[in-house]
Amino acid sequence: ALAAALGGVWAAMVLGHWYLVTPKLPEAPLVRFARWLTIVLAIQLLLSLVWLGIGAGSSGMPGFRAMVELPWAFFVWLRLLVGLVFPLVVSWAAIQTARSRSMESATGLLYINVGTIAAGTILAAGLYYGAGVLV
């Protein structure tokens, strides 16, 4: 799921650049890429909530204890909000702007997503290897 999100956002952002230099392209491919990215992020969010709910990972923290127990709670919330929820909203906005043929805005939103998804991926890896929490 991490690879699909990070690879998908890079591919969508590169495709967005193609629209900037070739404005006559139909918007359907970029909308499709952004839609698939939104689906992948939604699946990641659901998986993270399920994993937190069952205490998956090597720490075996039961339930949502990892979300409130220090010192890792801040990073769990950061992963969920900045690494998953925010990119999900931005991906939806990229779909809407691509539909309206505002390709500069869509590309800019996908740029924002590259940073947040990359940061979320780093946070997820750090939480897994540092705290044993699978998010």
Short mmCIF file of C-alpha atoms in Angstrom, two decimals:
data_model
loop_
_atom_site.label_atom_id
_atom_site.label_comp_id
_atom_site.label_asym_id
_atom_site.label_seq_id
_atom_site.Cartn_x
_atom_site.Cartn_y
_atom_site.Cartn_z
CA ALA A 1 0.00 0.00 0.00
CA LEU A 2 2.89 2.36 0.78
CA ALA A 3 4.54 1.67 -2.57
CA ALA A 4 1.26 2.09 -4.45
CA ALA A 5 0.59 5.46 -2.80
CA LEU A 6 4.10 6.84 -3.21
CA GLY A 7 4.53 5.53 -6.76
CA GLY A 8 1.03 6.61 -7.71
CA VAL A 9 1.47 10.17 -6.51
CA TRP A 10 4.80 10.49 -8.35
CA ALA A 11 3.25 9.16 -11.55
CA ALA A 12 0.24 11.48 -11.23
CA MET A 13 2.48 14.49 -10.58
CA VAL A 14 4.64 13.70 -13.62
CA LEU A 15 1.49 13.28 -15.71
CA GLY A 16 0.30 16.65 -14.42
CA HIS A 17 3.49 18.21 -15.76
CA TRP A 18 2.79 16.71 -19.15
CA TYR A 19 -0.52 18.57 -19.18
CA LEU A 20 1.32 21.82 -18.51
CA VAL A 21 3.38 21.51 -21.70
CA THR A 22 0.66 19.85 -23.82
CA PRO A 23 -2.59 21.63 -22.91
CA LYS A 24 -4.76 19.90 -25.57
CA LEU A 25 -4.61 16.51 -23.84
CA PRO A 26 -7.93 15.17 -22.53
CA GLU A 27 -8.28 15.38 -18.77
CA ALA A 28 -9.50 11.78 -18.31
CA PRO A 29 -6.07 10.16 -17.66
CA LEU A 30 -5.15 12.65 -14.92
CA VAL A 31 -8.57 12.34 -13.33
CA ARG A 32 -8.21 8.54 -13.45
CA PHE A 33 -4.75 8.67 -11.82
CA ALA A 34 -5.95 11.01 -9.09
CA ARG A 35 -9.01 8.83 -8.50
CA TRP A 36 -6.86 5.69 -8.12
CA LEU A 37 -4.57 7.58 -5.76
CA THR A 38 -7.59 8.56 -3.67
CA ILE A 39 -8.72 4.93 -3.54
CA VAL A 40 -5.24 3.75 -2.50
CA LEU A 41 -5.09 6.37 0.26
CA ALA A 42 -8.56 5.38 1.50
CA ILE A 43 -7.46 1.73 1.61
CA GLN A 44 -4.31 2.74 3.50
CA LEU A 45 -6.38 4.68 6.03
CA LEU A 46 -8.73 1.73 6.55
CA LEU A 47 -5.81 -0.68 6.90
CA SER A 48 -4.13 1.62 9.42
CA LEU A 49 -7.28 1.85 11.52
CA VAL A 50 -7.75 -1.92 11.40
CA TRP A 51 -4.11 -2.52 12.34
CA LEU A 52 -4.36 -0.06 15.20
CA GLY A 53 -7.61 -1.67 16.29
CA ILE A 54 -6.18 -5.19 16.48
CA GLY A 55 -2.76 -4.15 17.77
CA ALA A 56 -0.81 -5.37 14.75
CA GLY A 57 2.94 -4.96 14.75
CA SER A 58 5.73 -6.24 16.94
CA SER A 59 4.76 -4.10 19.95
CA GLY A 60 1.39 -5.83 20.26
CA MET A 61 -0.20 -2.75 21.85
CA PRO A 62 -3.87 -3.65 22.28
CA GLY A 63 -6.50 -1.55 20.59
CA PHE A 64 -5.88 2.12 20.01
CA ARG A 65 -3.45 2.41 22.91
CA ALA A 66 -0.69 3.54 20.53
CA MET A 67 -2.75 6.64 19.75
CA VAL A 68 -2.76 7.90 23.34
CA GLU A 69 0.32 6.42 24.97
CA LEU A 70 3.47 8.50 24.92
CA PRO A 71 6.11 8.81 23.46
CA TRP A 72 4.74 7.53 20.14
CA ALA A 73 1.20 8.92 20.18
CA PHE A 74 2.21 12.20 18.53
CA PHE A 75 3.78 10.33 15.61
CA VAL A 76 0.79 8.01 15.22
CA TRP A 77 -1.53 11.02 14.99
CA LEU A 78 0.90 12.75 12.62
CA ARG A 79 0.91 9.67 10.38
CA LEU A 80 -2.88 9.46 10.37
CA LEU A 81 -3.65 13.14 9.88
CA VAL A 82 -0.71 14.44 7.79
CA GLY A 83 0.20 11.18 6.05
CA LEU A 84 -3.26 9.84 5.22
CA VAL A 85 -6.26 12.12 5.86
CA PHE A 86 -4.74 15.33 4.45
CA PRO A 87 -3.47 13.66 1.23
CA LEU A 88 -6.89 12.03 0.83
CA VAL A 89 -8.56 15.46 0.89
CA VAL A 90 -5.91 16.95 -1.42
CA SER A 91 -6.35 14.06 -3.88
CA TRP A 92 -10.07 14.71 -3.98
CA ALA A 93 -9.32 18.38 -4.67
CA ALA A 94 -6.91 17.36 -7.46
CA ILE A 95 -9.70 15.33 -9.07
CA GLN A 96 -12.04 18.31 -8.96
CA THR A 97 -9.49 20.75 -10.39
CA ALA A 98 -8.45 18.32 -13.15
CA ARG A 99 -12.12 17.88 -14.11
CA SER A 100 -12.43 21.63 -14.53
CA ARG A 101 -9.27 21.65 -16.72
CA SER A 102 -7.27 23.65 -14.18
CA MET A 103 -4.15 21.57 -14.73
CA GLU A 104 -1.75 23.96 -12.99
CA SER A 105 -3.80 23.71 -9.81
CA ALA A 106 -4.09 19.94 -10.10
CA THR A 107 -0.33 19.61 -10.56
CA GLY A 108 0.30 21.89 -7.59
CA LEU A 109 -2.02 19.83 -5.41
CA LEU A 110 -0.26 16.67 -6.51
CA TYR A 111 3.06 18.30 -5.57
CA ILE A 112 1.69 18.87 -2.07
CA ASN A 113 0.63 15.23 -2.01
CA VAL A 114 4.13 14.06 -2.94
CA GLY A 115 5.50 15.74 0.18
CA THR A 116 2.79 14.60 2.55
CA ILE A 117 2.69 11.02 1.27
CA ALA A 118 6.50 10.77 1.39
CA ALA A 119 6.49 12.15 4.95
CA GLY A 120 3.71 9.73 5.90
CA THR A 121 5.65 6.81 4.44
CA ILE A 122 8.73 7.79 6.45
CA LEU A 123 6.58 8.13 9.58
CA ALA A 124 5.01 4.72 9.00
CA ALA A 125 8.43 3.09 8.61
CA GLY A 126 9.77 4.89 11.69
CA LEU A 127 6.79 3.86 13.78
CA TYR A 128 7.10 0.26 12.70
CA TYR A 129 10.83 -0.04 13.26
CA GLY A 130 11.05 2.29 16.28
CA ALA A 131 7.91 1.47 18.24
CA GLY A 132 6.68 -1.70 16.63
CA VAL A 133 3.39 -0.04 15.72
CA LEU A 134 1.95 -0.88 12.31
CA VAL A 135 0.15 2.18 10.97
#
